[in-house]
Coordinates of C-alpha atoms in Angstrom, one line a residue:
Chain A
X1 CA 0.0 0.0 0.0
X2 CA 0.6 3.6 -0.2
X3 CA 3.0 5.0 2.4
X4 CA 5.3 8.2 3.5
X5 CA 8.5 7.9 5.7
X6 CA 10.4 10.6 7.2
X7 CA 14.1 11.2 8.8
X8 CA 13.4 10.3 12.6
X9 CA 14.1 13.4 15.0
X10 CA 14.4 15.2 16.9
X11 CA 16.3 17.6 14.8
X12 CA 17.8 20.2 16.9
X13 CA 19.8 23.3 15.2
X14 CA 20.7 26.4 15.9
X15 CA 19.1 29.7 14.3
X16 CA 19.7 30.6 10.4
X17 CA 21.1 27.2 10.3
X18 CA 20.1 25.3 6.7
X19 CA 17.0 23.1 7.3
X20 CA 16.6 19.4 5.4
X21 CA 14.0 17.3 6.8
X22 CA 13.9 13.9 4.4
X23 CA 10.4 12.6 2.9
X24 CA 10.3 9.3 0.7
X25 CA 6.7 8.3 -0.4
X26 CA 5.6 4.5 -1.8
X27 CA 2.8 5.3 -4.1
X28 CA 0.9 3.1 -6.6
X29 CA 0.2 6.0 -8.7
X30 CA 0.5 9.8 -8.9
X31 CA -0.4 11.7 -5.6
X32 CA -0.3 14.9 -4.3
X33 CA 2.2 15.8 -1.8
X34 CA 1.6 18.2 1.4
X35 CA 3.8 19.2 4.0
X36 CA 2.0 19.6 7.5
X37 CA 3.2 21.7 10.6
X38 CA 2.6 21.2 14.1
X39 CA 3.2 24.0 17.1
X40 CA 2.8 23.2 20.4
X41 CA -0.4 22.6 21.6
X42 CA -1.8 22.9 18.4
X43 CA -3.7 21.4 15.3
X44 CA -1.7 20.8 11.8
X45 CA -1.8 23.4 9.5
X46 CA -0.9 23.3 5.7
X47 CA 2.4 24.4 5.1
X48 CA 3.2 23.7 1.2
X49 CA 2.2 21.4 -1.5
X50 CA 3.2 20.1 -5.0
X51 CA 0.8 18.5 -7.0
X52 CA 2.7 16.9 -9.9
X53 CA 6.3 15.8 -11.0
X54 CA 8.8 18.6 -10.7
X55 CA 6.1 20.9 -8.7
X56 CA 7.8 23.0 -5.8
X57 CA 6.0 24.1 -3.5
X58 CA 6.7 27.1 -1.2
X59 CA 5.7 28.9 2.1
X60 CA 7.3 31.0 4.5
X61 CA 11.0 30.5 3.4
X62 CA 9.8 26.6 3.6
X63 CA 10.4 24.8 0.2
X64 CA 10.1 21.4 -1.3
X65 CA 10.0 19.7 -4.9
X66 CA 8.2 17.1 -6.0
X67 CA 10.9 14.3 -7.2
X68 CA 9.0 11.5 -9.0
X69 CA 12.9 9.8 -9.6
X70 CA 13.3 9.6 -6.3
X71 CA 10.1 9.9 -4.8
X72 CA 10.5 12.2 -2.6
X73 CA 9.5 15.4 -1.1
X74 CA 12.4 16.6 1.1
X75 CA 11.4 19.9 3.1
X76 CA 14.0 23.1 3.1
X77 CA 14.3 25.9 4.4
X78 CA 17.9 28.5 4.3
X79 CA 17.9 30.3 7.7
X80 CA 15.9 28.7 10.4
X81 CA 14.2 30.7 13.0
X82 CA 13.1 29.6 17.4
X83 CA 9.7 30.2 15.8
X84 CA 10.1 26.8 13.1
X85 CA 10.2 25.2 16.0
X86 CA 7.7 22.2 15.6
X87 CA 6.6 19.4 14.7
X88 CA 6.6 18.2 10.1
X89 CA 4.2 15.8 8.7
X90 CA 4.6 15.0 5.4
X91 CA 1.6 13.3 3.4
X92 CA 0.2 12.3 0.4
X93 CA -3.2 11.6 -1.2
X94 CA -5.0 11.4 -4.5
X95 CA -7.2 13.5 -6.3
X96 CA -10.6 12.6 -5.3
X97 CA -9.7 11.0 -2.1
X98 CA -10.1 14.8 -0.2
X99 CA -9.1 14.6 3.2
X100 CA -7.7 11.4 3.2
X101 CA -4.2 11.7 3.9
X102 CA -1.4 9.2 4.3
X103 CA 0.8 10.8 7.1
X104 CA 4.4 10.0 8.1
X105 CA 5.4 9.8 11.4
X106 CA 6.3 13.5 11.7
X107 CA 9.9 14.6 12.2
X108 CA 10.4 17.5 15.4
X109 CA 12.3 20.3 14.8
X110 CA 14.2 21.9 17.7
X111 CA 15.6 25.1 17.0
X112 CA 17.9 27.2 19.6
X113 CA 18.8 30.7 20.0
Chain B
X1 CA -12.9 33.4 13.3
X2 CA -12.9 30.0 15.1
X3 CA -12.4 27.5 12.0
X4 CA -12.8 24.2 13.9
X5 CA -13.8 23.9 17.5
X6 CA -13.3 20.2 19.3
X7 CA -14.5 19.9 22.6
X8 CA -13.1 18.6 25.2
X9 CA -9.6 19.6 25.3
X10 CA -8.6 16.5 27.5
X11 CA -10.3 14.1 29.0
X12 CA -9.4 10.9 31.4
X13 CA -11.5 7.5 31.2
X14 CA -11.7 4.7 32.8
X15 CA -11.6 1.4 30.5
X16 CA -15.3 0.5 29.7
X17 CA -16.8 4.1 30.0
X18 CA -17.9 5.8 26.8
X19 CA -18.2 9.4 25.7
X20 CA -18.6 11.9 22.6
X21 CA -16.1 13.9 21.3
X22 CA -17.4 16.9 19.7
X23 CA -16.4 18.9 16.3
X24 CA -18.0 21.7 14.9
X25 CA -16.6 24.1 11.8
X26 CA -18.1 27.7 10.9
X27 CA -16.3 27.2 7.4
X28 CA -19.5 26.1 5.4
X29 CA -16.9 22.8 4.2
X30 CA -18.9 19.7 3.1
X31 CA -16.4 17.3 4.0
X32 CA -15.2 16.1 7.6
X33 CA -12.3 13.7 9.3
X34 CA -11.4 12.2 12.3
X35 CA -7.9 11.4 13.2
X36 CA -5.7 10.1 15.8
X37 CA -2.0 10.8 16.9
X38 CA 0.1 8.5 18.3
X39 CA 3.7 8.7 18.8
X40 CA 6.0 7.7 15.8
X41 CA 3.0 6.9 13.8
X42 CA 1.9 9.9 12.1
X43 CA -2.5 10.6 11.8
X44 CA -4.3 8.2 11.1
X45 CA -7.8 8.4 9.5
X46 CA -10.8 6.9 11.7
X47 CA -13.9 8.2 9.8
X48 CA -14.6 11.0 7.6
X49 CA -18.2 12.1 6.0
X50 CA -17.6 13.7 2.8
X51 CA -20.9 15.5 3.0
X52 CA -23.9 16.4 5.2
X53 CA -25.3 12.6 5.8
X54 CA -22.9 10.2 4.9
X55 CA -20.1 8.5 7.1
X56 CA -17.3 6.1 5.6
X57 CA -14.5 4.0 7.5
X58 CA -11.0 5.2 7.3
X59 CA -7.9 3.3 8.1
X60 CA -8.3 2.6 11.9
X61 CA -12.1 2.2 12.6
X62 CA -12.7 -0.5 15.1
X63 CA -14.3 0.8 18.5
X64 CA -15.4 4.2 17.1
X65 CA -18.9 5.6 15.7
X66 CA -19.2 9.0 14.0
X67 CA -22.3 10.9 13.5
X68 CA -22.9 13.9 11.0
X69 CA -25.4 15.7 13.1
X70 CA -25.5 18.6 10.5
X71 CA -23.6 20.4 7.7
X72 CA -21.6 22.1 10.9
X73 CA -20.7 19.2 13.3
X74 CA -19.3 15.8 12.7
X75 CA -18.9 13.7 16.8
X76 CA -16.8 10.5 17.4
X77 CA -18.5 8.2 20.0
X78 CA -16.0 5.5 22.2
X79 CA -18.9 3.5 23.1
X80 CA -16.3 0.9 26.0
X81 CA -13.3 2.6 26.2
X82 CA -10.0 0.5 25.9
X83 CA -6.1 2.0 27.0
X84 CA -4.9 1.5 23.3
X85 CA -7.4 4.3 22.5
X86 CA -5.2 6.6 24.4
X87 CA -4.6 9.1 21.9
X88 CA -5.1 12.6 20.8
X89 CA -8.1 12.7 18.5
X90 CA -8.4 16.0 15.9
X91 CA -11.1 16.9 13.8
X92 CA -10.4 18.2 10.6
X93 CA -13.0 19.8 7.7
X94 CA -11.8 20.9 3.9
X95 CA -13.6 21.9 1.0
X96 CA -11.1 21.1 -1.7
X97 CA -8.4 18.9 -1.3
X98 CA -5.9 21.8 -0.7
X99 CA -7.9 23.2 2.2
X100 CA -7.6 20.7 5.3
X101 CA -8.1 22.3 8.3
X102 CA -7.9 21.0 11.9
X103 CA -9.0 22.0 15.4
X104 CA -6.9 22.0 18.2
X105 CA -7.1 18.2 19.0
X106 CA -8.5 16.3 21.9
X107 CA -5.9 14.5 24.0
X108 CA -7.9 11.0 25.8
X109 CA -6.1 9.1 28.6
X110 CA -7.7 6.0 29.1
X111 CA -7.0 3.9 32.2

């Protein structure tokens, strides 16, 4: 079946350090990928998504492309702030299937002044 | 401004008792999800109801009922509570696929 796996964490840097947090997906056929954050205390919200082959998607200094080569969706960012602090889901799902997101396990990013 | 409300913010059960988690979203979205978090396992879909009246299975159903009371609210019933339902539970509601928005999340201890 369809999956996602991410880097294992936590992932501790220190500020305006470069950010890579590793997403590989198993798919059967073309999904859309998302990238989900977590604060504490907090729901996920949508962060960025790519919806085909060679998409990047974009948010907030956040960035990620859609590799279909490698399958994979690896999250970037140049100069991390305290504020990224948090957790990062990555997911996938097909058009059609709304809502029905495969999650990985969610990779937490600790970021120190 | 609220987007999607869950009540209660925690709760503690003992195994056996039951109770009703509620969602309700002011964002006029047809389609609604339950999820659970657990540790090193991502969310993981329990039901969604992809319009007013309708209710399907997700990927972890078993000891869970859903009801989509209106357009607005979409509750998740633990009819015998059991520990491995120890989780925190969010509610989620989209319109498109790109628009997936959850409430603060309900964290359940069960003893």
């Amino acid at each position: 079946g369809d999956s996602v796996t991410q880097m294992e964490g936590p992932v501790t840097l220190s500020e305006e350090a470069f950010l890579t947090i590793n997403c590989t997906y198993t798919a059967t056929g073309y999904p859309s990928l998302f990238w989900y954050v977590q604060y504490p205390g907090e729901g996920l919200q949508l962060l960025l998504k790519a919806t085909k082959a060679d998409d990047k998607g974009s948010n907030k200094g956040f960035e990620a492309t859609y590799r279909k080569e490698t399958t994979s969706f690896h999250l970037e960012k140049g100069s991390v702030q305290v504020s990224d602090s948090a957790v990062y889901f990555c997911a996938l799902t097909y058009s059609g299937n709304t809502g029905k997101l495969i999650f990985g396990q969610g990779t937490t990013l600790q970021v120190k002044p | 401004n609220a987007g999607v409300t869950q009540t209660p913010k925690f709760q503690v059960l003992k195994t056996g008792q039951s109770m009703t988690l509620q969602c309700a979203q002011d964002m006029n979205h047809n389609s609604m999800y339950w999820y659970r978090q657990d540790p090193g396992m991502g969310l993981r879909l329990i039901y969604y109801s992809a319009s007013e009246g309708t209710t399907d299975k997700g990927e972890v159903p078993n000891g869970y009922n859903v009801s989509r009371l209106n357009k607005r609210e979409f509750s998740l019933r633990l009819e015998s509570a059991a520990p491995s339902q120890t989780s925190v539970y969010f509610c989620a509601s989209s319109e498109e696929l790109v628009s997936l928005h959850f409430g603060n999340g309900t964290r359940l201890t069960v003893t």
